[in-house]
Amino acid sequence: MAAPVFYSYFRSSAAWRVRIALNLKGLRADYRYVHLNRGGGEQFKPEYRALQPQALVPAMRMDNLDLGQSLAIIEYLDERHPEPPLLPGDAAGRARVRQIALAIACDIHPLNNLRVLKHLAGRFGASEEDKAEWARHWITLGLSALEEQLAGNSGRFCVGNSPTMADCCLVPQWFSAQRFGVDVAAFPTLGRIVGHCQALPAFAEAHATRQADAE
């Protein structure tokens, strides 16, 4: 079976999630790098938009299927390669994992996404500090809710004692929070979970600074 072709950008939280999932599954991928700033953004090139019409990373070509959206890719990987599972075996557990993953991927991350921050600057004249304050506000709001949700209601990881898709989402968002100057000490439960994750090679090797295209 040919290795999946994976389109990534080192700092993209969404691509980072998939890198973790690939590592946890022990899957090798043929990495292609899409620089989101170079030349106005390589994601806008016609050849990439033919693969990913949203002009976003990540994207994956696997089994003659072209996929975008990190959670769709992770769930596809989990169905095609069930071990180790990234979703629990019971319906309630799967719902909890998806709840956390979606809270990050749909509610927190989009508001501090590169294209949103660029629009704030270009359309509304937001300064670098304005953009950072915007990101801190929404990240803090989202992580505060997750901290309340998981305090006293998690195992070593977000759901139970094995990493799941929820942890694949949490770790990149945590480091994004730090990059924008969020006081992450306010979230001890999340910090504990991230610490357990980062102790695993699958998470550590997916870190932005360890990617071939890192700057």
XYZ file of C-alpha atoms in Angstrom:
215
model
C 0.000 0.000 0.000
C 1.372 3.394 -0.999
C 2.099 5.847 1.779
C -0.457 8.646 2.093
C 0.612 11.997 0.690
C 0.224 14.583 3.430
C 0.261 18.340 2.850
C 1.415 20.179 5.953
C 2.708 23.478 7.305
C 4.843 23.306 10.417
C 2.935 25.887 12.456
C -0.583 24.917 11.398
C -2.484 23.577 14.405
C -4.754 21.584 12.098
C -1.843 19.902 10.316
C -0.171 19.307 13.693
C -3.207 17.301 14.838
C -2.859 14.961 11.891
C 0.893 14.606 12.376
C 0.207 13.367 15.900
C -2.408 10.914 14.653
C -0.067 9.552 11.979
C 2.655 9.089 14.576
C 0.335 7.381 17.056
C -0.723 4.977 14.309
C 2.879 4.366 13.297
C 2.057 5.402 9.728
C 4.626 6.812 7.349
C 3.478 9.592 5.065
C 4.987 11.333 2.069
C 5.140 14.892 3.405
C 4.621 17.840 1.077
C 5.029 21.323 2.530
C 2.683 24.214 1.814
C 4.052 27.537 3.073
C 1.140 29.713 4.141
C 3.040 33.023 3.833
C 5.604 32.582 1.065
C 4.698 34.265 -2.203
C 1.327 35.353 -0.889
C 0.573 31.836 0.318
C 1.326 28.583 -1.516
C -2.107 27.298 -0.498
C -3.609 29.558 -3.171
C -1.706 27.990 -6.047
C -4.073 26.375 -8.594
C -2.494 22.938 -8.227
C -3.088 22.943 -4.474
C -6.599 24.360 -4.729
C -7.437 21.540 -7.121
C -6.704 19.212 -4.201
C -8.086 21.414 -1.397
C -10.584 24.007 -2.738
C -10.714 25.770 0.644
C -7.008 26.602 0.278
C -6.321 25.339 3.794
C -3.922 22.847 5.303
C -3.855 20.010 5.931
C -4.834 17.871 2.999
C -4.234 14.192 2.417
C -4.291 11.967 -0.635
C -4.838 8.366 0.437
C -6.536 5.325 -1.112
C -7.356 7.378 -4.241
C -9.219 9.785 -1.983
C -8.462 13.467 -1.482
C -9.356 14.714 1.983
C -9.258 18.064 3.733
C -10.253 18.989 7.291
C -8.101 17.555 10.052
C -10.833 15.764 12.002
C -12.168 14.058 8.894
C -8.635 12.901 8.087
C -8.034 11.635 11.630
C -11.304 9.701 11.716
C -10.545 8.196 8.302
C -7.113 7.106 9.515
C -8.735 5.609 12.604
C -11.201 3.605 10.532
C -8.590 2.381 8.050
C -5.985 1.642 10.748
C -7.925 0.843 13.942
C -4.937 0.223 16.230
C -4.296 1.988 18.448
C -7.784 3.528 18.487
C -8.145 7.290 18.640
C -11.827 7.036 19.534
C -13.141 4.918 22.434
C -15.121 1.763 21.845
C -18.278 3.004 23.531
C -20.702 5.578 22.158
C -20.502 7.809 25.237
C -16.710 7.866 25.110
C -16.694 8.693 21.414
C -19.145 11.523 22.017
C -16.927 12.974 24.770
C -13.842 12.828 22.554
C -15.667 14.502 19.681
C -17.087 17.152 22.004
C -13.589 18.180 23.112
C -12.079 17.921 19.636
C -14.848 20.006 18.084
C -14.683 22.621 20.844
C -11.049 23.185 19.895
C -11.209 22.696 16.135
C -14.473 24.571 15.539
C -14.753 27.137 18.351
C -11.238 28.050 19.518
C -8.861 27.518 16.621
C -10.746 29.274 13.776
C -10.756 32.594 15.605
C -6.957 32.659 15.856
C -6.343 31.129 12.442
C -3.816 32.891 10.189
C -6.352 33.978 7.592
C -8.613 35.526 10.253
C -5.731 37.457 11.795
C -4.651 38.663 8.351
C -8.179 39.878 7.651
C -8.292 41.759 10.945
C -5.137 43.600 9.911
C -6.008 44.162 6.269
C -9.662 45.127 6.648
C -9.757 46.730 10.081
C -6.160 47.904 10.557
C -5.486 45.697 13.585
C -1.937 46.008 14.893
C 0.198 43.035 15.899
C -0.795 43.611 19.530
C -4.471 43.929 18.536
C -4.261 40.573 16.787
C -2.501 38.980 19.755
C -5.109 40.347 22.169
C -7.898 39.035 19.922
C -6.305 35.584 19.913
C -5.681 35.620 23.672
C -9.307 36.534 24.359
C -10.830 33.673 22.377
C -8.229 31.086 23.346
C -8.591 31.936 27.036
C -12.363 31.731 26.811
C -12.213 28.328 25.140
C -9.522 26.798 27.331
C -11.304 28.037 30.472
C -14.376 26.053 29.451
C -12.290 22.957 28.719
C -10.484 23.259 32.058
C -13.835 23.379 33.851
C -15.094 20.426 31.832
C -12.063 18.204 32.421
C -11.093 19.116 35.993
C -11.779 15.992 38.037
C -13.255 14.299 34.961
C -10.289 13.008 32.986
C -7.669 10.318 33.205
C -4.070 10.770 32.177
C -5.428 12.110 28.919
C -8.543 14.063 27.944
C -10.736 10.962 27.978
C -9.317 8.006 29.864
C -5.751 6.776 30.047
C -4.918 6.510 26.362
C -4.498 9.373 23.885
C -7.433 10.082 21.615
C -8.391 12.533 18.895
C -9.164 15.029 21.664
C -5.516 15.049 22.759
C -4.422 15.414 19.120
C -6.381 18.680 19.117
C -5.466 19.918 22.587
C -1.687 19.833 22.266
C -1.330 22.103 19.197
C -3.848 24.551 20.664
C -1.897 24.636 23.930
C 1.295 25.656 22.172
C -0.614 28.198 20.098
C -1.925 29.642 23.365
C 1.633 29.999 24.630
C 2.733 31.640 21.375
C 0.051 34.311 21.797
C 0.965 34.929 25.447
C -1.977 33.223 27.146
C -1.418 32.535 30.857
C -1.636 28.751 30.590
C -0.847 28.352 34.299
C -4.538 29.099 34.799
C -5.360 25.674 33.318
C -3.632 23.074 35.517
C -5.724 20.119 34.335
C -5.011 20.858 30.687
C -1.350 21.421 31.490
C -1.136 18.045 33.207
C -2.703 16.325 30.191
C -0.378 18.105 27.769
C 2.583 17.004 29.894
C 1.519 13.354 29.613
C 1.078 13.783 25.866
C 4.446 15.419 25.296
C 6.165 12.573 27.136
C 5.126 10.323 24.222
C 7.384 10.334 21.132
C 4.344 10.488 18.828
C 3.467 13.915 20.239
C 7.000 15.216 20.716
C 8.019 14.364 17.144
C 4.968 16.151 15.738
C 5.946 19.467 17.355
C 6.196 22.417 14.979
C 9.883 22.999 15.753
C 10.775 19.446 14.712
C 9.319 19.640 11.203
C 11.451 19.746 8.054
C 9.848 23.047 7.005
C 10.216 24.735 10.427
C 11.621 28.257 10.390
